[in-house]
mmCIF file of C-alpha atoms in Angstrom:
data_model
loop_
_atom_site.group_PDB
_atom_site.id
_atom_site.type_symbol
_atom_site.label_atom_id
_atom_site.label_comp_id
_atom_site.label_asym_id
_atom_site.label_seq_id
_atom_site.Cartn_x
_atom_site.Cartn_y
_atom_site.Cartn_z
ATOM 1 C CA UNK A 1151 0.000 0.000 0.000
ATOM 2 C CA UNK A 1152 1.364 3.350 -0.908
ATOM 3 C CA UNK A 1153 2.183 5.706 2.013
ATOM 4 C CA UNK A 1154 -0.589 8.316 2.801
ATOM 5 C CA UNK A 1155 -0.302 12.430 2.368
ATOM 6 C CA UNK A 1156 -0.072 12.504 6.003
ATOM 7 C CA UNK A 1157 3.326 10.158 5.547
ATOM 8 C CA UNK A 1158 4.285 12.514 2.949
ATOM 9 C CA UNK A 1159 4.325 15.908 4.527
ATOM 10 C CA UNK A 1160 2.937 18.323 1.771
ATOM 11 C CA UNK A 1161 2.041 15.590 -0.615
ATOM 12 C CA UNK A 1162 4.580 16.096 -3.404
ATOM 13 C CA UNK A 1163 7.350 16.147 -1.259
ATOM 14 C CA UNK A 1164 8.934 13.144 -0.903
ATOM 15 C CA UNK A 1165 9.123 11.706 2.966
ATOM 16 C CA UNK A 1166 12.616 10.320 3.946
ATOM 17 C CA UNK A 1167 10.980 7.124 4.591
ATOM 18 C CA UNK A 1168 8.792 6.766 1.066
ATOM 19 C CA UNK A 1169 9.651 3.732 -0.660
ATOM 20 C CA UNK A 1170 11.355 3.448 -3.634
ATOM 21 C CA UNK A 1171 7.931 3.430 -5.805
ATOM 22 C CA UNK A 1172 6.412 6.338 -3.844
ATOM 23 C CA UNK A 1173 9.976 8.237 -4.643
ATOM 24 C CA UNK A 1174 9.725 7.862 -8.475
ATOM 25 C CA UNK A 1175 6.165 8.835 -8.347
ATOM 26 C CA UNK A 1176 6.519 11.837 -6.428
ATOM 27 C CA UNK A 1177 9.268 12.531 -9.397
ATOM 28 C CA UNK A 1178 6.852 12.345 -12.170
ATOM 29 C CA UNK A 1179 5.686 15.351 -13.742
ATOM 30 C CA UNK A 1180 1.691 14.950 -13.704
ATOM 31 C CA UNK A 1181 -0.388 13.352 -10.990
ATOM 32 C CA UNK A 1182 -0.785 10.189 -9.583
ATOM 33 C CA UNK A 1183 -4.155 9.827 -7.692
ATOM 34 C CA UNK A 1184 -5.576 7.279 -4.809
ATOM 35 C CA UNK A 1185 -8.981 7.560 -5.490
ATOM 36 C CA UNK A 1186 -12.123 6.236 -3.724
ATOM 37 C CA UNK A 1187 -15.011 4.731 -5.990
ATOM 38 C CA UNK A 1188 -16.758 8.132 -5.766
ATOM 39 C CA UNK A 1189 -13.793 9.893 -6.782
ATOM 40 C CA UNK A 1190 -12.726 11.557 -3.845
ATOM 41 C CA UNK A 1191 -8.991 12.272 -3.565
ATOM 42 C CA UNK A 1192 -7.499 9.633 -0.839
ATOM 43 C CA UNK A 1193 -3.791 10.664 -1.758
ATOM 44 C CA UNK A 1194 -1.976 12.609 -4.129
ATOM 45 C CA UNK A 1195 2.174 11.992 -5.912
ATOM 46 C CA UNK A 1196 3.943 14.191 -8.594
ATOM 47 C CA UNK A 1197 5.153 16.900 -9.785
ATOM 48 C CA UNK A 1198 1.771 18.424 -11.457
ATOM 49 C CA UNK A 1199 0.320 19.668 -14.518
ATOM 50 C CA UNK A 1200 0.346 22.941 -15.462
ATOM 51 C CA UNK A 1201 -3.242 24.369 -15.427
ATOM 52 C CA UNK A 1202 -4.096 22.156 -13.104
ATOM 53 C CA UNK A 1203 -5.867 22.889 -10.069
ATOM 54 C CA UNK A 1204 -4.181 22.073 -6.972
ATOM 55 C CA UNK A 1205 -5.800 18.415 -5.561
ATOM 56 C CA UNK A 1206 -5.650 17.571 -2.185
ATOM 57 C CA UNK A 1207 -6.791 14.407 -0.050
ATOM 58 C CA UNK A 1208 -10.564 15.098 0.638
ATOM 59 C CA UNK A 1209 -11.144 17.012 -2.796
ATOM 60 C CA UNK A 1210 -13.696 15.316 -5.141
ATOM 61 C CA UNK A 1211 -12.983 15.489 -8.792
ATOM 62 C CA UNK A 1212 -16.576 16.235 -10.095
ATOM 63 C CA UNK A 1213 -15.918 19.575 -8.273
ATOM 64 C CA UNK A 1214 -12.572 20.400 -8.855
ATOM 65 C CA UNK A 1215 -13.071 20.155 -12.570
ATOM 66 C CA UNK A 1216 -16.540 22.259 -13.196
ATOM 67 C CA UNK A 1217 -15.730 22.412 -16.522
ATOM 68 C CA UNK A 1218 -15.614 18.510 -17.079
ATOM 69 C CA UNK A 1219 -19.516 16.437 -17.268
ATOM 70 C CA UNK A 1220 -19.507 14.939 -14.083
ATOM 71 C CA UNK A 1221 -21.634 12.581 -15.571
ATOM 72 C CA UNK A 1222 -18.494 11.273 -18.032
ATOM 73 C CA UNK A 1223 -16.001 11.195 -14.640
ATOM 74 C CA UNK A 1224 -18.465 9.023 -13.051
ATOM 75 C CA UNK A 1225 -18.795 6.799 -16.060
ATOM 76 C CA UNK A 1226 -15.364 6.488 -16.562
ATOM 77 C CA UNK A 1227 -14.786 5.632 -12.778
ATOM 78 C CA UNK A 1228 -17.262 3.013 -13.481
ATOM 79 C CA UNK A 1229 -15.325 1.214 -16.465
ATOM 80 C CA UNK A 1230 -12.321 1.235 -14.478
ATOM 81 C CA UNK A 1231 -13.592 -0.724 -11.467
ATOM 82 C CA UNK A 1232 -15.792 -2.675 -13.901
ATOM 83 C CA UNK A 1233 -13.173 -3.172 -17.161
ATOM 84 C CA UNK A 1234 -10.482 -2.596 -14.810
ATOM 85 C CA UNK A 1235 -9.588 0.681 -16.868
ATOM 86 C CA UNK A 1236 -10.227 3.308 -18.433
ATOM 87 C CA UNK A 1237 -9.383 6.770 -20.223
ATOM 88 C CA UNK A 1238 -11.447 10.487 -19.971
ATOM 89 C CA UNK A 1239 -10.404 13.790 -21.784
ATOM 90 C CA UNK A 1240 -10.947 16.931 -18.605
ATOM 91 C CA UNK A 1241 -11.435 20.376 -20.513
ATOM 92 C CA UNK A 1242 -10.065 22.872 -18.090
ATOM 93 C CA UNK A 1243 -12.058 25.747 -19.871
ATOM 94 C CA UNK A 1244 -15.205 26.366 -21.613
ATOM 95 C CA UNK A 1245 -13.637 26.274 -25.070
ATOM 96 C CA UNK A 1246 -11.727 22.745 -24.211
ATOM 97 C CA UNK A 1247 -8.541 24.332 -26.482
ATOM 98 C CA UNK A 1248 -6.968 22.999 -23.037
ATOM 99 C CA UNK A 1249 -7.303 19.617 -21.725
ATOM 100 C CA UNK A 1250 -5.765 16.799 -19.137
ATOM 101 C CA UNK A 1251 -5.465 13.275 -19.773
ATOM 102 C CA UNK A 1252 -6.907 11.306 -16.965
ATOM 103 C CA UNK A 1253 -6.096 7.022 -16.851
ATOM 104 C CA UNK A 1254 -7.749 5.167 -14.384
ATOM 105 C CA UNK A 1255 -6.855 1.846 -13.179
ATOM 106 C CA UNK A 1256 -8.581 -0.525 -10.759
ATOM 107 C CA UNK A 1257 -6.645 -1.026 -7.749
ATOM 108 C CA UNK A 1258 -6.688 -2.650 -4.133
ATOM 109 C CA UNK A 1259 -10.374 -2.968 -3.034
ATOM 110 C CA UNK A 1260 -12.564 -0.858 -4.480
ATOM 111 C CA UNK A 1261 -9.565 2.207 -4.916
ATOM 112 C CA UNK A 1262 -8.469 3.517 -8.268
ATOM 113 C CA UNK A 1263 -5.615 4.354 -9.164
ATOM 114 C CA UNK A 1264 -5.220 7.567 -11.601
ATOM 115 C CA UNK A 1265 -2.961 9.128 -13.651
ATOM 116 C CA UNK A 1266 -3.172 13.321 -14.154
ATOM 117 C CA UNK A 1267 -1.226 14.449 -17.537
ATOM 118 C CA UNK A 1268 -1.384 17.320 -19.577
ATOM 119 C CA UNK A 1269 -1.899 17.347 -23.282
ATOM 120 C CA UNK A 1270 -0.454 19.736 -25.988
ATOM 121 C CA UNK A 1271 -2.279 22.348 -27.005
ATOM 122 C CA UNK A 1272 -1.660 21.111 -30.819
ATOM 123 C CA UNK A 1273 -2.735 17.647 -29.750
ATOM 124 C CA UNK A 1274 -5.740 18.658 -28.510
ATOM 125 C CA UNK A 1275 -6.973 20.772 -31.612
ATOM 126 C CA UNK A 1276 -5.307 17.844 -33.268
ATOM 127 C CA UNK A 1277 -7.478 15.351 -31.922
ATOM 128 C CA UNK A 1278 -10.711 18.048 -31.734
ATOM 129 C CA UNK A 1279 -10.450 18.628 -35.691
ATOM 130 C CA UNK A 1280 -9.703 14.363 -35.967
ATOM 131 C CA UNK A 1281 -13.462 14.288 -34.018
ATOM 132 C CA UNK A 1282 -15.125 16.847 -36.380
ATOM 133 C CA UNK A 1283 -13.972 15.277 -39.542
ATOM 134 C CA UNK A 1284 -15.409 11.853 -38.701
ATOM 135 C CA UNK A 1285 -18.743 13.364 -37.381
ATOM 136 C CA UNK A 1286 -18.599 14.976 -40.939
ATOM 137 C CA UNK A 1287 -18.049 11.798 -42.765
ATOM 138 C CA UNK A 1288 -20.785 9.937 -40.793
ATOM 139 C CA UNK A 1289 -23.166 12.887 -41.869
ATOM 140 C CA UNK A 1290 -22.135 13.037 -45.267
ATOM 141 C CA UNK A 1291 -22.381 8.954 -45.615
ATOM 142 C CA UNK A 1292 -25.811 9.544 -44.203
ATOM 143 C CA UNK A 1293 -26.969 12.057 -46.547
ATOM 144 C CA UNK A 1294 -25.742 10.032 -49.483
ATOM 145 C CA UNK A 1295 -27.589 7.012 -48.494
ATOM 146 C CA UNK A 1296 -30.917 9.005 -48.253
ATOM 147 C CA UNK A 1297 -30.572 10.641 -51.459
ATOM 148 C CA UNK A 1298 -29.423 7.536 -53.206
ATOM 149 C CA UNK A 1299 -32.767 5.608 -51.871
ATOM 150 C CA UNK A 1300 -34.618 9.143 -52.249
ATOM 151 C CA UNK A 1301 -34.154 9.239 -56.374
ATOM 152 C CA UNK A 1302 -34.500 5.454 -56.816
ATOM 153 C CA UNK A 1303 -37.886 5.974 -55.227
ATOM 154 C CA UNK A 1304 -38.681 8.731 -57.397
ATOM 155 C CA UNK A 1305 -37.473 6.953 -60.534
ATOM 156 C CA UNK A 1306 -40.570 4.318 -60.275
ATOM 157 C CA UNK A 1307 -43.438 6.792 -60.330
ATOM 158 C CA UNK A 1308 -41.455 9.073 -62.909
ATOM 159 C CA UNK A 1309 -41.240 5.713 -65.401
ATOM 160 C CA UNK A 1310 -45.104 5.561 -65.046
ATOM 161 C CA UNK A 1311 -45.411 9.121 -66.172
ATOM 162 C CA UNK A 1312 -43.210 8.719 -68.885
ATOM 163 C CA UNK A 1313 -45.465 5.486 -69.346
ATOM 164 C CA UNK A 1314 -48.564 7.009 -70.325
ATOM 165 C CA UNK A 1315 -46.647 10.139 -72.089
ATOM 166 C CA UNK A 1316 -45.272 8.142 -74.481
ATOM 167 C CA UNK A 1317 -48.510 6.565 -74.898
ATOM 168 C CA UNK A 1318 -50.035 9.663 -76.105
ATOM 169 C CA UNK A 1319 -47.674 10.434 -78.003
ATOM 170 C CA UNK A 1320 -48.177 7.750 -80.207
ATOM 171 C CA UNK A 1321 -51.424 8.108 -80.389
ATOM 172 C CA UNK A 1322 -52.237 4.646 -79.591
ATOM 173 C CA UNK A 1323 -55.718 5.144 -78.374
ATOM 174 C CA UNK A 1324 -56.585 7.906 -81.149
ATOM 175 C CA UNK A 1325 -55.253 10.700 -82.570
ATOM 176 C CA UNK A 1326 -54.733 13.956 -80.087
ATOM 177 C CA UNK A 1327 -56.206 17.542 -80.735
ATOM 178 C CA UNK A 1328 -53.028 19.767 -81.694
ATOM 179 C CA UNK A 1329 -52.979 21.631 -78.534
ATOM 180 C CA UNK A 1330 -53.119 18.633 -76.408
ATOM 181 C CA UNK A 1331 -49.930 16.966 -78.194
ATOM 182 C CA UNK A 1332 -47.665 20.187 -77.773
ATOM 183 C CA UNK A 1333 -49.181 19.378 -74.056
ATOM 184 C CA UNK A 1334 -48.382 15.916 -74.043
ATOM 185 C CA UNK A 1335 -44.500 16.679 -75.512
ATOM 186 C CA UNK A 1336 -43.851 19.279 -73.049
ATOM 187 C CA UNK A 1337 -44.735 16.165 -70.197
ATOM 188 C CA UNK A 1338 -42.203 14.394 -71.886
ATOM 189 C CA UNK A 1339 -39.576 16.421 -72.218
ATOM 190 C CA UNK A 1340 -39.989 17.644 -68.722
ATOM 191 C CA UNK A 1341 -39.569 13.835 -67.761
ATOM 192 C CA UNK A 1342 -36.824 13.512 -69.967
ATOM 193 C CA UNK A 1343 -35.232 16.425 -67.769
ATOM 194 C CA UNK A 1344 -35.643 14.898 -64.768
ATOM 195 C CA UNK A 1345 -34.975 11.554 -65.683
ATOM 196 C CA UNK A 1346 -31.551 13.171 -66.204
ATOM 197 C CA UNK A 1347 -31.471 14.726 -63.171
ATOM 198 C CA UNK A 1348 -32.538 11.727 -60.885
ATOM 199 C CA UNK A 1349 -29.657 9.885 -62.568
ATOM 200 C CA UNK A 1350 -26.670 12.436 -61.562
ATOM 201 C CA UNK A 1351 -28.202 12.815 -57.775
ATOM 202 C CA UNK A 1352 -28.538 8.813 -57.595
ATOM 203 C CA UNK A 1353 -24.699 8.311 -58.840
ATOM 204 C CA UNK A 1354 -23.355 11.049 -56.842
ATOM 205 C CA UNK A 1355 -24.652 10.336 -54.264
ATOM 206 C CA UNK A 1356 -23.306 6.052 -55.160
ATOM 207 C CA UNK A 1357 -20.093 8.115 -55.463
ATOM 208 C CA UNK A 1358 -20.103 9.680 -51.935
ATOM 209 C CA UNK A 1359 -21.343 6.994 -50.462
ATOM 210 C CA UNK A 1360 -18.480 4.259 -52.349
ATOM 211 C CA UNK A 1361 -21.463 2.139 -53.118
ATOM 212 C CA UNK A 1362 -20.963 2.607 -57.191
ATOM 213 C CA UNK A 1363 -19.295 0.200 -58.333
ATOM 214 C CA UNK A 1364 -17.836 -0.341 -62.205
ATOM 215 C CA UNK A 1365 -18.031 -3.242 -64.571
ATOM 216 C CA UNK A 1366 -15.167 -2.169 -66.633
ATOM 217 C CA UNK A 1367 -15.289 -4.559 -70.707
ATOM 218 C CA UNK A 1368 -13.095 -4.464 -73.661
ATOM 219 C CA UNK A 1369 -14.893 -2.447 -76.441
ATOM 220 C CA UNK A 1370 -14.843 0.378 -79.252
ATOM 221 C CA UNK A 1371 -15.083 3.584 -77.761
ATOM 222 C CA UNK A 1372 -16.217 4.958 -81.193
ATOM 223 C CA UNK A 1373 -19.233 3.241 -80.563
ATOM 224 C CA UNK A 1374 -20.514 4.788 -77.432
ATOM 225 C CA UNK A 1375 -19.470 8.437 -78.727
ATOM 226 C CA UNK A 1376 -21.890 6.903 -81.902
ATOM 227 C CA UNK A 1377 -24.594 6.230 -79.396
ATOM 228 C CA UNK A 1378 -24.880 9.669 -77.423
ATOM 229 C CA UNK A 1379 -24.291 11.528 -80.452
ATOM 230 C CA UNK A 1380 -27.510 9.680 -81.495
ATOM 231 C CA UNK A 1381 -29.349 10.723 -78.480
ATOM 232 C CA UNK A 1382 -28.408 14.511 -78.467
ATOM 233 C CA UNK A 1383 -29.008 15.101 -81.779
ATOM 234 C CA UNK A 1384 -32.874 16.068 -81.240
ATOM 235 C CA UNK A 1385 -31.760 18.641 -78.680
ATOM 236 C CA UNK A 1386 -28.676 20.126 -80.517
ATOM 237 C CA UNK A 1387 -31.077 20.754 -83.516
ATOM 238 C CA UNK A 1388 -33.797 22.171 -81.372
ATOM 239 C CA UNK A 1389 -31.060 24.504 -80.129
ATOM 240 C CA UNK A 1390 -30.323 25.661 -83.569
ATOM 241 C CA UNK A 1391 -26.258 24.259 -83.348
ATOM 242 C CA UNK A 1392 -24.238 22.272 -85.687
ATOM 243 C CA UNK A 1393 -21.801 19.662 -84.392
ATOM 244 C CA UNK A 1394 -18.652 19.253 -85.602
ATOM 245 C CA UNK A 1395 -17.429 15.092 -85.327
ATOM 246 C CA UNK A 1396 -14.034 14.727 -86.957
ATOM 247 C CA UNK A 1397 -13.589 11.089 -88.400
ATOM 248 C CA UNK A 1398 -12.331 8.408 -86.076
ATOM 249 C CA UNK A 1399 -11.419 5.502 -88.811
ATOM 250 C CA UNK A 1400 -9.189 3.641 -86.384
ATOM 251 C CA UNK A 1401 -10.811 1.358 -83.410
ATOM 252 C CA UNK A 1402 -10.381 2.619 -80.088
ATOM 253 C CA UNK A 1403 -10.197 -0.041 -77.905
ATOM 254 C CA UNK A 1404 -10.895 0.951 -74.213
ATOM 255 C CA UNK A 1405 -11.346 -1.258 -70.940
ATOM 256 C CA UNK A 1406 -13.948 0.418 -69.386
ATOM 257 C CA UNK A 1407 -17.478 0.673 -67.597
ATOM 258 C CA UNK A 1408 -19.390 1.348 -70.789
ATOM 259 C CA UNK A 1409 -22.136 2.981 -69.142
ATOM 260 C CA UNK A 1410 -19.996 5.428 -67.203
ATOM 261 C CA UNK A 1411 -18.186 6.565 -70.488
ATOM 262 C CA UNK A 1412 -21.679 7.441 -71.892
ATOM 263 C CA UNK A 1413 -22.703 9.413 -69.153
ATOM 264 C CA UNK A 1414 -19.336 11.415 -69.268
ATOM 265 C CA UNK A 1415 -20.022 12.075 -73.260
ATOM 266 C CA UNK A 1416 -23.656 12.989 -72.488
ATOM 267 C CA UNK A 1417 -22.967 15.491 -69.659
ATOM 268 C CA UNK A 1418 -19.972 17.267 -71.194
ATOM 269 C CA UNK A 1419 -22.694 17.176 -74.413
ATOM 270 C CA UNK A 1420 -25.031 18.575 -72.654
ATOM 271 C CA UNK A 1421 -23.258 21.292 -70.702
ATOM 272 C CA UNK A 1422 -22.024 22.453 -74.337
ATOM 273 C CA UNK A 1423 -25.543 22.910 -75.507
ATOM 274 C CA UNK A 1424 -26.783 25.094 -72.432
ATOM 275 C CA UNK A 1425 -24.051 27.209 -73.050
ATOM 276 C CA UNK A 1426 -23.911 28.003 -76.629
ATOM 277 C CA UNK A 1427 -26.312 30.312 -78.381
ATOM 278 C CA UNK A 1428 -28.684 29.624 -81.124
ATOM 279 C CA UNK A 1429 -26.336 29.434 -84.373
ATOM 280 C CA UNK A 1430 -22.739 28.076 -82.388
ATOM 281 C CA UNK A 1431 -21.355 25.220 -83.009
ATOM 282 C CA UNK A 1432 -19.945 22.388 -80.903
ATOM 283 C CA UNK A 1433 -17.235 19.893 -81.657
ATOM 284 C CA UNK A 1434 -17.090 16.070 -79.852
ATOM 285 C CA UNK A 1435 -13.337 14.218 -80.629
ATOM 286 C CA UNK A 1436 -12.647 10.962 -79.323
ATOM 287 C CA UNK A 1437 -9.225 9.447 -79.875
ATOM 288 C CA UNK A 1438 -5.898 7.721 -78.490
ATOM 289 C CA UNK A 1439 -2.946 9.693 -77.241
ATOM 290 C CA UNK A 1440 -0.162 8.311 -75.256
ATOM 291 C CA UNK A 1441 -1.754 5.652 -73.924
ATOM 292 C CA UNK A 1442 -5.132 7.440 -73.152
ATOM 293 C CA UNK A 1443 -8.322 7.631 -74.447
ATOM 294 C CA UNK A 1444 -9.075 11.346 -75.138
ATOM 295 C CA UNK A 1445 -12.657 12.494 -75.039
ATOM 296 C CA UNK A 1446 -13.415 16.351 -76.322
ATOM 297 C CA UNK A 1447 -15.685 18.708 -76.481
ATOM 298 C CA UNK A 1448 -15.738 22.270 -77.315
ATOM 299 C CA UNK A 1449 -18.128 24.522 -77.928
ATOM 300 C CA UNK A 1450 -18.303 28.384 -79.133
ATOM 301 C CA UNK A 1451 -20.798 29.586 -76.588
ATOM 302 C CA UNK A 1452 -20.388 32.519 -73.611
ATOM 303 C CA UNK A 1453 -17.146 30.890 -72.070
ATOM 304 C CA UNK A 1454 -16.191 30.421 -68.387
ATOM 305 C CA UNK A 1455 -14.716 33.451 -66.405
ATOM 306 C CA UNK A 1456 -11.651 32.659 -65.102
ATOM 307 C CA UNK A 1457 -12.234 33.207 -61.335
ATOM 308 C CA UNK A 1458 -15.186 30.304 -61.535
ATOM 309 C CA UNK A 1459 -13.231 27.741 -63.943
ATOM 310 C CA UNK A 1460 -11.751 26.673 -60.085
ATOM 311 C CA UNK A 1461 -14.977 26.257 -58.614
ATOM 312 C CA UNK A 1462 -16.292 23.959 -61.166
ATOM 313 C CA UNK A 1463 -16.226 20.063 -60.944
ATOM 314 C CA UNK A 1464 -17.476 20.632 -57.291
ATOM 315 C CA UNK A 1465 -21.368 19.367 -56.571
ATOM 316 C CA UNK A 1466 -23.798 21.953 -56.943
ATOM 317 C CA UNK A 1467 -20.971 25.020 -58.092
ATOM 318 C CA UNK A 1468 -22.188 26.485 -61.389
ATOM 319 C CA UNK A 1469 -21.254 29.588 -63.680
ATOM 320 C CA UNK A 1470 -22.976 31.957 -65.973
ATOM 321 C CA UNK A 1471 -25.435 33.741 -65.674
ATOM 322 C CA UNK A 1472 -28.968 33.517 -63.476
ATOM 323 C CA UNK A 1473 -30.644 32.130 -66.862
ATOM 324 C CA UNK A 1474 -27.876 28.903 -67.009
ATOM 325 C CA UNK A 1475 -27.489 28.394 -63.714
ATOM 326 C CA UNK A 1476 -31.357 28.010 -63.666
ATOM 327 C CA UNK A 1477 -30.967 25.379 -66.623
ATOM 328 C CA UNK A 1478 -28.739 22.751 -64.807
ATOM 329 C CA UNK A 1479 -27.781 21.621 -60.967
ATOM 330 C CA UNK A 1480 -24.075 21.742 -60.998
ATOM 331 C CA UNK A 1481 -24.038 18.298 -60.866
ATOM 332 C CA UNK A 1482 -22.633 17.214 -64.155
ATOM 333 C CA UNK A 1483 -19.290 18.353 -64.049
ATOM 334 C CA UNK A 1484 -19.014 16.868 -60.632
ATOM 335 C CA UNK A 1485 -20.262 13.576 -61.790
ATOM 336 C CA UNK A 1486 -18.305 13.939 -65.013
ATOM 337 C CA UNK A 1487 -14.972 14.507 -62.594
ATOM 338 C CA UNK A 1488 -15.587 11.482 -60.034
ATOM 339 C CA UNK A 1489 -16.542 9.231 -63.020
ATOM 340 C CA UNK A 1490 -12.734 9.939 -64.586
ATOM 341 C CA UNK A 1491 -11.572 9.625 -61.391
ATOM 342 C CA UNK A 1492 -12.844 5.832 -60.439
ATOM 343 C CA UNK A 1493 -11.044 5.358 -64.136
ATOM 344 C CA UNK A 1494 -8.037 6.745 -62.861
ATOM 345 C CA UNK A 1495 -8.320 9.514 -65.220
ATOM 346 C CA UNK A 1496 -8.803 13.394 -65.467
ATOM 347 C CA UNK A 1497 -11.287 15.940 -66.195
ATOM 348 C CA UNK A 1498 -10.031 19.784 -67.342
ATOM 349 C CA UNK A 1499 -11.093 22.786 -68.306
ATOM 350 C CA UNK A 1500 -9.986 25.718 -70.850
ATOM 351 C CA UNK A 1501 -12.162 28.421 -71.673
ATOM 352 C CA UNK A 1502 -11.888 31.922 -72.161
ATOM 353 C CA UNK A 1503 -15.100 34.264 -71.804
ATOM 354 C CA UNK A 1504 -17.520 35.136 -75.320
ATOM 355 C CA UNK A 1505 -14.942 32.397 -77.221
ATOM 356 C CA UNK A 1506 -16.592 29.088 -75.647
ATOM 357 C CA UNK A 1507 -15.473 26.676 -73.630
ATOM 358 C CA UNK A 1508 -13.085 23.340 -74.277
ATOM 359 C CA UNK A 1509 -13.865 20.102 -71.664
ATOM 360 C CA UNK A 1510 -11.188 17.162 -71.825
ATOM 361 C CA UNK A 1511 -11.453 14.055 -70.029
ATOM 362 C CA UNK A 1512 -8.663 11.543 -69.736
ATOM 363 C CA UNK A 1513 -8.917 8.147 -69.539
ATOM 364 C CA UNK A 1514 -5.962 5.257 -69.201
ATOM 365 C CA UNK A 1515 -6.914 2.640 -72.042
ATOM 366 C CA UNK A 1516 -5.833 -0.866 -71.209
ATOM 367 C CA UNK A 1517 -4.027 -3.396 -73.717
ATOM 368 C CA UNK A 1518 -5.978 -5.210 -75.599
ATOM 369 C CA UNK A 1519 -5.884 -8.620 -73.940
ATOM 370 C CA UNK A 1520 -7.652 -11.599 -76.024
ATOM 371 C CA UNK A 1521 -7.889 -13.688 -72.999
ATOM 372 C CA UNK A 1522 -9.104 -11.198 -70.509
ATOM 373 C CA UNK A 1523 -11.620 -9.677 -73.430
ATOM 374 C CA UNK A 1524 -12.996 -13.494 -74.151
ATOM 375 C CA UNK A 1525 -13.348 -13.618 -70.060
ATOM 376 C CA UNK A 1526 -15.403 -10.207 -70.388
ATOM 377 C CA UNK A 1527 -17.340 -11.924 -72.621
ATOM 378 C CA UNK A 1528 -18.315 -14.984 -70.971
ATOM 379 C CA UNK A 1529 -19.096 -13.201 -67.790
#
């Protein structure tokens, strides 16, 4: 049993007849503690801690340290005699920028034993910011996950919609009155719209969350730049744009998530159109360069200031003016930009205001392998 603060004079002074143990504790710097199993202060060793109020036998540490929940003392006095020990953080002012480490240990009976230490500054805003970021991250994770299943469930009653729009359209029940069918193609386009939209919040959010995952195939990449150029056609002629396709005779053979490519060439399409006036023109390349896969496209519409090219690729950052921001999300750059990344590959950005705008994406291409593309195959 360890000598008493009566044996020891003042406490921290070491009595000629302390044991060797109770000498190299009273050496110490910090606090060693004898504490009951309320926490009352039985006896006291060291050297202290600076900040630190002065603790004497009789002093009870949920009111010595007002500005530590004596609810988390008492719990952590209750691991150690349970677990046989345990660890607390004590702020020593409101703002916790300064703390002491207290370690408890279960000792003789139903005493603990505790040890008083002060912590760095830096290590405490170390650990603080350390505690913020993975609240953040939780949050975050959470917030992807309910827009992920928030947009799937939107997607079912949006397909009926389109259902019945289509329906019309076609006139499969009888022909509609003029007014009605500029009605009923409005309903689809809107659909259309947010179709589009429902897709970029669902993968983001995949993205956030690491829950997309790709299915990466060997195939021509000509063919999926064939396929959205296909699909944006209707809107670059509503827009009143010609498109530009220089000829890609050669195959370009990519290992890639084929779906994920499209969406890249339809967002960086799309972006182009919004941002070009009536009479531009826009230009989509696709080729191999050193090893990459190159995908291009430029337009001659309003151009990016240079003071927001930085912002964009982030969710939800936009530029232009009220009328385009009011036309998109922000979202498809940012999707565009994760979607290169999971490729290992690059998105960038060149544009210069009133002389349009020029979007590269990067993309490492794999070597054709025969066995691994007859594997693709069979899976």
């Amino acid at each position: 049993m360890l000598a008493s603060r009566s044996e020891l004079g003042e406490g921290r002074r070491t009595h000629p007849s302390a044991s060797p143990a109770e000498r190299i504790l009273s050496a110490l710097p910090g606090l060693t503690l004898r504490l009951d199993a309320t926490g009352r202060v039985l006896d006291v060793w060291g050297q202290g801690c600076e900040g630190a109020p002065g603790l004497k036998p009789g002093d009870q540490l949920t009111h010595v340290f007002c500005f530590a929940p004596a609810l988390t003392l008492l719990q952590a006095l209750s691991r150690a005699r349970c677990a046989g020990a345990a660890q607390v953080r004590i702020p020593l002012d409101a703002s916790g920028a300064a703390q002491l480490g207290l370690d408890l240990v279960r000792g003789e009976g139903d005493d603990l034993i505790a040890r008083l230490t002060g912590m760095e500054v830096p290590l405490v805003r170390e650990v603080t910011a350390e505690a913020a970021r993975c609240a953040s991250e939780v949050r975050s994770a959470g917030e992807s996950r309910f827009l992920a299943n928030l947009t799937h469930e939107m997607r079912t009653p949006l397909n009926v919609i389109m259902g019945f729009a289509d329906t019309m359209r076609e006139e499969t029940h009888g022909p509609l009155p003029p007014r009605y069918r500029g009605y009923v193609d409005l309903i689809h386009e809107s659909g259309e719209l947010l179709i589009e939209l429902i897709g970029d919040v669902l993968d983001r959010s995949r993205i956030e969350a690491d829950r997309l995952e790709l299915h990466p195939e060997f195939f021509d990449a000509r063919e999926t730049a064939a396929a959205v150029i296909r699909l944006m056609r209707g809107q670059i002629d509503r827009a009143g744009l010609t498109l530009d396709i220089p000829e890609m005779r050669e195959r370009i053979e990519v290992r890639a998530d084929r779906r994920a490519l499209k969406q890249i060439a339809l967002n960086l399409l799309s972006n182009a159109i919004k941002a070009t006036p009536s009479g531009g023109r826009i230009q989509l390349s696709c080729y191999a360069m050193g090893g990459d896969l190159v995908l291009c496209v430029s337009d001659t519409g309003r151009g990016i200031p240079a003071e927001d090219l930085c912002r964009l690729g982030h969710p939800f950052e936009q530029a232009g003016s009220p009328e385009q921001r009011a036309a998109g999300t922000g979202l498809g750059l940012s999707l565009v930009k994760a979607l290169a990344g999971l490729h290992g590959g690059s998105l960038s950005l060149q544009s210069r205001p009133w002389e349009g705008t020029t979007a590269t994406v990067r993309l490492p291409i794999a070597a054709a392998d025969p066995a691994q593309q007859e594997l693709d195959c069979l899976g």
